[in-house]
Structure formats: structure tokens, C-alpha cells
Short mmCIF file of C-alpha atoms in Angstrom, two decimals:
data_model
loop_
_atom_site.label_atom_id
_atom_site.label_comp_id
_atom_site.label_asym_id
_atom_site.label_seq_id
_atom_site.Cartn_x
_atom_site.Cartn_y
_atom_site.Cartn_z
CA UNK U 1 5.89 -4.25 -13.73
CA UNK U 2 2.59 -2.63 -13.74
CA UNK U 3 0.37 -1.48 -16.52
CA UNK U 4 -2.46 0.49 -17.20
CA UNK U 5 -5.85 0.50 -16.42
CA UNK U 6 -8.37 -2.41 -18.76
CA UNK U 7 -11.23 0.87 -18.42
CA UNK U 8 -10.49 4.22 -18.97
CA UNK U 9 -11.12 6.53 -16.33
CA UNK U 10 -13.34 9.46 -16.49
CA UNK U 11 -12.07 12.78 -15.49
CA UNK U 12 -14.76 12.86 -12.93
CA UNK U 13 -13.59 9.11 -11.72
CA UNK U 14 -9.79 10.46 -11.25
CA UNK U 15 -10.56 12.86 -9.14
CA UNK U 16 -13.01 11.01 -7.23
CA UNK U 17 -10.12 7.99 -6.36
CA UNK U 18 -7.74 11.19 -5.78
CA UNK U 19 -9.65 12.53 -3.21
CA UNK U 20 -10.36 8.98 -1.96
CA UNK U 21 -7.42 8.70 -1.08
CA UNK U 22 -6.53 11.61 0.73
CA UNK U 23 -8.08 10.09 3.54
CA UNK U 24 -6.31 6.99 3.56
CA UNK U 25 -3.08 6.30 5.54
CA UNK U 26 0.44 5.41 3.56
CA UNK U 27 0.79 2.47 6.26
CA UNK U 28 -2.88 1.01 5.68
CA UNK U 29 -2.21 1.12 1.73
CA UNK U 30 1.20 -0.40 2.20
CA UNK U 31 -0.37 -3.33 4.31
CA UNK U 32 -3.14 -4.04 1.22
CA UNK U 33 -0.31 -3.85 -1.20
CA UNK U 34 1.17 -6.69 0.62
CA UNK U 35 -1.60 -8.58 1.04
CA UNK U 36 -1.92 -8.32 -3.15
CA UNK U 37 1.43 -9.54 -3.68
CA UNK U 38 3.05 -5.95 -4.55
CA UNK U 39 5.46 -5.77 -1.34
CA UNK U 40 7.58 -3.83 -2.87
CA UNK U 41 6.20 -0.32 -4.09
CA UNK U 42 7.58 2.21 -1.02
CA UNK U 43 10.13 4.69 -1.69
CA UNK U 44 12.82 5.14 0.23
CA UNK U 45 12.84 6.90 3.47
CA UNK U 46 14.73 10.01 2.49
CA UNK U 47 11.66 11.33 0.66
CA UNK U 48 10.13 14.03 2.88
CA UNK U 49 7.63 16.85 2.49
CA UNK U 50 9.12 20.10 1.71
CA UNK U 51 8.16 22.21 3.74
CA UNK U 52 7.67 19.62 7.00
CA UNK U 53 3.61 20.93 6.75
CA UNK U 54 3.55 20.41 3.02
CA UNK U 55 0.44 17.96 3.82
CA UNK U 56 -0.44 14.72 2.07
CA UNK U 57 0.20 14.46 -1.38
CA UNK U 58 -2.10 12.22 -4.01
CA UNK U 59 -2.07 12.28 -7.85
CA UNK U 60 -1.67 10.29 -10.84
CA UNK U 61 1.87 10.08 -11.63
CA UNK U 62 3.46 12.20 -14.61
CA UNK U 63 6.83 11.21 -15.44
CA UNK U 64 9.76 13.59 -15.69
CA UNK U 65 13.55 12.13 -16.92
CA UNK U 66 16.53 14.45 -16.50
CA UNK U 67 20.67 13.80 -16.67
CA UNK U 68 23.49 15.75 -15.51
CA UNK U 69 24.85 17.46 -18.73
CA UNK U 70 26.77 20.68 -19.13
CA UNK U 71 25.44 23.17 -20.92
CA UNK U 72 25.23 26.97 -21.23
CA UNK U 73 23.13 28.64 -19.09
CA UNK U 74 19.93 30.35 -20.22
CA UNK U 75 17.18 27.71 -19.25
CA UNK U 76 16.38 23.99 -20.08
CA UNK U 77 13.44 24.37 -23.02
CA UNK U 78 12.82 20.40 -22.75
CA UNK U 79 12.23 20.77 -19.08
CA UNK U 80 9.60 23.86 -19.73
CA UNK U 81 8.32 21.65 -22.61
CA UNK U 82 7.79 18.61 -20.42
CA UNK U 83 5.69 20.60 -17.72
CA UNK U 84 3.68 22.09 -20.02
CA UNK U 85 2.21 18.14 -20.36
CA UNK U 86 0.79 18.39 -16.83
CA UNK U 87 -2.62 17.70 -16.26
CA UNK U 88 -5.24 18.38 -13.15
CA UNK U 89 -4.96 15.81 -10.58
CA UNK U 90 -1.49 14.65 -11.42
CA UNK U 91 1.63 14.62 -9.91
CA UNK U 92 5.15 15.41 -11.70
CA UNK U 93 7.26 12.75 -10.88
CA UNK U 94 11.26 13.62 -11.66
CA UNK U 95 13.53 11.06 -12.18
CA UNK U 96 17.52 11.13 -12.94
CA UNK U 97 21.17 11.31 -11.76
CA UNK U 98 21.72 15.04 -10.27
CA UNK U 99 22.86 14.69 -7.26
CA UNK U 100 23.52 17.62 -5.28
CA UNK U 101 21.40 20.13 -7.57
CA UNK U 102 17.60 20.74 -7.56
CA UNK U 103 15.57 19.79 -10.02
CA UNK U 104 12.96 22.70 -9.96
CA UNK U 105 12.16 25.95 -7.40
CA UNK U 106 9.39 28.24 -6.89
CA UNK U 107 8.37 29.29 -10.66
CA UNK U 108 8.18 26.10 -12.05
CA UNK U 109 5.82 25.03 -8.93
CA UNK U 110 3.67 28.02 -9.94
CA UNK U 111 3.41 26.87 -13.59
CA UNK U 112 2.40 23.16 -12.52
CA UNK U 113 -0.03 24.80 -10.25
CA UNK U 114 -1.68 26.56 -12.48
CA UNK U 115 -1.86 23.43 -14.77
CA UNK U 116 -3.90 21.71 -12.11
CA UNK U 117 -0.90 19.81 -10.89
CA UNK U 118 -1.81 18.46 -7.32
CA UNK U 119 2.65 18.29 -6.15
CA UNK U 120 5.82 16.72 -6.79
CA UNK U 121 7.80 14.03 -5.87
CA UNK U 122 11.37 14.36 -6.68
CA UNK U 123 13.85 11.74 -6.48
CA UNK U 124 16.70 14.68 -6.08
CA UNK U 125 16.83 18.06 -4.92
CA UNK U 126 14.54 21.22 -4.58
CA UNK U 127 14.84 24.66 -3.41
CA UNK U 128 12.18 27.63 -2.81
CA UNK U 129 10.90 25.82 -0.10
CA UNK U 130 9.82 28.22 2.22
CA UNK U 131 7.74 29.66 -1.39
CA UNK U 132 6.55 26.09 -2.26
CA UNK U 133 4.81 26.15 1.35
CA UNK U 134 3.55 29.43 0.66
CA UNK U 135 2.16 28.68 -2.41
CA UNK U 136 0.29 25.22 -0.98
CA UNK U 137 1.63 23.51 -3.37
CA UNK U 138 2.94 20.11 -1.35
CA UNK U 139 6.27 18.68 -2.91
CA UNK U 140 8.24 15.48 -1.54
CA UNK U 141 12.04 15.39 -1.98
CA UNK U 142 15.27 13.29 -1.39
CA UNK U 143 16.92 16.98 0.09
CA UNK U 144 16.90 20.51 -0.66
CA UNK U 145 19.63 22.39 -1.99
CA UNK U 146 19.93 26.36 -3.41
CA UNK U 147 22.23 24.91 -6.84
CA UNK U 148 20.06 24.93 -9.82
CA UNK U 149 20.13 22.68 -12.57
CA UNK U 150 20.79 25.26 -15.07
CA UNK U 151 23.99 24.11 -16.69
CA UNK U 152 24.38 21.31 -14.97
CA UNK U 153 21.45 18.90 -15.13
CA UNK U 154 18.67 18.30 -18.22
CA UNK U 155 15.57 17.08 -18.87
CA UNK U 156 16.07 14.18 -21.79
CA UNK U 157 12.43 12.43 -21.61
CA UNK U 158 8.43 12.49 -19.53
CA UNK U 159 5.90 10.38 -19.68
CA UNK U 160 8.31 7.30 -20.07
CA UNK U 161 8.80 4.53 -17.01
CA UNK U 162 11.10 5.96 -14.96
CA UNK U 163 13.00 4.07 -11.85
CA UNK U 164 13.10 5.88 -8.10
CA UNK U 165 14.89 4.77 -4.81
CA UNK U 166 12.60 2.31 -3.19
CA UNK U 167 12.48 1.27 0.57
CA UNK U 168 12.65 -2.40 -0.07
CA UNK U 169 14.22 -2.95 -3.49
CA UNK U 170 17.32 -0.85 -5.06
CA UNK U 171 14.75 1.22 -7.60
CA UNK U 172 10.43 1.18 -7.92
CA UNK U 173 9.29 1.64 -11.24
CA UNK U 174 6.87 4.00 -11.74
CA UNK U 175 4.76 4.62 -15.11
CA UNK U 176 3.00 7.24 -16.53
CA UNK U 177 -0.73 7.08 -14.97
CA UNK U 178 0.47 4.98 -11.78
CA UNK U 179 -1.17 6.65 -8.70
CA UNK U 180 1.51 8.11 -6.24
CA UNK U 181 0.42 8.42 -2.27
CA UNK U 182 2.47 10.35 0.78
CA UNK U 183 2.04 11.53 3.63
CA UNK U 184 3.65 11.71 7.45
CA UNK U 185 4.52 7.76 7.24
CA UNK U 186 6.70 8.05 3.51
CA UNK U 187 5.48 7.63 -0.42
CA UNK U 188 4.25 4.95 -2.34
CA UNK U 189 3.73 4.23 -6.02
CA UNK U 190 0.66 2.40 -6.83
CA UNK U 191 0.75 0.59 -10.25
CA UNK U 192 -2.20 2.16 -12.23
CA UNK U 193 -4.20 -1.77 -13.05
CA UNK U 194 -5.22 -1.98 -9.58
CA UNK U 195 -5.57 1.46 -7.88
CA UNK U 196 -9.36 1.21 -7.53
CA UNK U 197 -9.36 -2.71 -5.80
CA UNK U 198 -6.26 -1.11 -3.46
CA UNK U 199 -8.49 2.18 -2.69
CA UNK U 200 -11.86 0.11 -1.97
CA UNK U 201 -9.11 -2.19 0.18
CA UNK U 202 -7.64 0.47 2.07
CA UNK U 203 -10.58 2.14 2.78
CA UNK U 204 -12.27 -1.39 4.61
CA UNK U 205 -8.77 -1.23 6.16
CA UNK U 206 -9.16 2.25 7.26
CA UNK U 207 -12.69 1.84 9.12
CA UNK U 208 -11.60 -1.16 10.62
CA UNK U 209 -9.08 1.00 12.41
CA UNK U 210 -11.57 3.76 13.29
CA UNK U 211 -13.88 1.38 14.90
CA UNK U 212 -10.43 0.12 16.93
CA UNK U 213 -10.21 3.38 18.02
CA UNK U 214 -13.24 3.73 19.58
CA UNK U 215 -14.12 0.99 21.02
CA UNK U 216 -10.35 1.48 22.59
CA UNK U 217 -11.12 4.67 23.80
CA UNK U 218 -14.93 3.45 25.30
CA UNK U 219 -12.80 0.91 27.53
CA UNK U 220 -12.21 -2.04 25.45
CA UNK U 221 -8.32 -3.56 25.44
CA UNK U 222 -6.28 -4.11 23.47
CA UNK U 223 -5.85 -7.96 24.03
CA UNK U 224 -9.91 -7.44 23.42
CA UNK U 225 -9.10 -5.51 20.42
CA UNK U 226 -6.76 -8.09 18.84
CA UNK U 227 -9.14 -11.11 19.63
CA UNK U 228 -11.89 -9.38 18.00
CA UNK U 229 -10.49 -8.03 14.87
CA UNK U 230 -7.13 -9.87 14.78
CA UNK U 231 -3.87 -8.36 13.41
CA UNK U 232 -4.17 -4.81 11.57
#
């Protein structure tokens, strides 16, 4: 279970880490969360970027609940409610059981947007995607669909814990605040208490690889390579 932060970050400091780790690899953050005992935090391997260029996405997470419930159509007022919560550097994380229908399109994207929302990751459906691309707005999704949740699936609760697929384990939990990382490799959910000692870990991890690299590609081998920095 994680929990939040002892310090309270800055505004400044949030968007400092977020940018931070933008240049960080999922892989080289998934190998410090094992080393810190959290083996556990990848999402399954049906997420993907939608569109395939979408980019990396980083933000702290914002929590979004839904259900499938029939209703009439003419718009879901808790889901408008719950984006309206959205914050600059965070990113809406949606949660619930609608299979086969997408959770939000185009518009909505536009409103988080303009919030400051840095993307989505959606343990369900989306559609617009050719719009979301256009719009740079970077969104990671179980699959894509054109059905819409109107009258079929509702929003019942954000900023709660909320439980997604996970890689390793049935379902991660992932709080409100937790720091949420993907890229080309998959997504991760990084419990919010020790984002900053995972960032300042991944980043060693991450110019450890760099010098690899080139010292590889000045003539140096690989058995070289492994005797000199051992396994990474």
C-alpha cells in the first residue's frame, strides 16, 4: 500500500520531478523499484499509447472511478464534475468495469488540457484517437473503441484508491498523488512516499547506462562492459 509524501511538495518541486522523469526509462525505474522491495507496481501489457507516437507520459496520478450503469442519455455530470478537479502536472487516471466502451474522446481531452493535465491512463477504452494525437495530448489505454459511455457506463467516485490491471499481480493500487510513468517499454505506478529516492535512483541508473553506451561504441565489450559495471 503506499502513502503520501512526509513533505509537501512545492508546485515548483512537482514539476521539477515531472520533468525529471521524462528522461528516465520505464525499464530503469522498474529495476530500482525492485531493488526497493516494490516488485510489483507495472501495469499490464495491454496498456499502449494512443496514438502509437503519443510520446512518454509522466504526471501525478488523479484518480477517476466509473461503473457500468444504464441511464438516459444526455451526459454523465459526475464525470464533467470529476475533471473539473484536474490540476497541472497530473495525470487522470480512470478506473472501473466498462468493458467494451470508452471512457472519454476528444472533448474531454481538450478540457483536461486546458486544466494543465499532462495525459491519461485508462484502464478501458478510448476513442478520438487520431484527435487525441492531434491535440498532443498523450493518453495510454487497454483498447480503443467508437461506443461511448453515455448510457452505459458512470463515473461514481475520483480522488479515491482505485485498483488497475497490473503485469505481475491481478490489480496495482494506485492513490491519489502516486506518480504514474510510460513510455515505449509499458506504465508504472510509483507510490507517492518514495518518488523522489526512486527518481534520484533511476537517474544514477540511467547514466550508468549512458556511459555503457559509449564506452561500447569507443570499442569496449561487452564481457568488458559487464566486468566493469556488473549487471544493469
Amino acid at each position: 500500500m503506499s502513502s503520501s509524501t512526509d513533505t509537501v511538495l512545492s508546485a515548483a518541486e512537482r514539476e521539477d520531478i515531472r520533468t525529471r522523469f521524462l528522461a528516465v526509462d520505464t525499464s530503469n525505474v522498474a529495476d530500482v523499484l525492485d531493488v526497493m522491495g516494490w516488485p510489483d507496481q507495472g501495469l499490464a501489457a495491454e496498456f499502449m499509447p494512443y496514438p502509437a507516437t503519443a510520446g512518454r507520459l509522466a504526471g501525478w496520478a488523479y484518480t477517476i472511478r466509473g461503473q457500468m450503469t444504464p441511464y438516459p442519455l444526455g451526459g454523465d455530470a459526475d464525470k464533467m464534475a470529476a475533471c473539473q478537479g484536474l490540476s497541472p502536472g497530473e495525470v487522470s487516471v480512470w478506473s472501473g468495469d466498462g468493458d467494451g466502451i470508452c471512457y472519454f474522446g476528444e472533448l474531454i481531452a481538450i478540457g483536461m488540457k486546458e486544466r494543465g493535465s499532462t495525459g491519461a491512463l485508462v484502464d478501458g477504452g478510448i476513442r478520438d484517437v487520431r484527435w487525441l494525437g492531434h491535440h498532443g495530448f498523450p493518453v495510454y489505454a487497454r483498447y480503443r473503441t467508437p461506443v461511448q459511455s453515455i448510457g452505459r457506463w458512470k463515473v461514481n467516485a475520483w480522488q479515491v484508491p482505485v485498483f488497475l490491471r497490473g503485469a505481475t499481480v491481478e490489480r496495482v493500487r494506485i492513490e491519489p498523488g502516486d506518480f504514474i510513468l510510460a513510455d515505449e517499454d509499458g506504465a508504472l505506478a510509483i507510490p507517492a512516499a518514495i518518488v523522489p529516492k526512486v527518481l534520484a535512483e533511476s537517474e544514477a541508473l540511467t547514466a550508468t547506462e549512458i556511459r555503457i553506451r559509449e564506452e561500447l561504441s569507443n570499442g569496449l565489450t561487452l564481457a568488458q562492459a559487464l566486468e566493469r559495471y556488473g549487471h544493469v
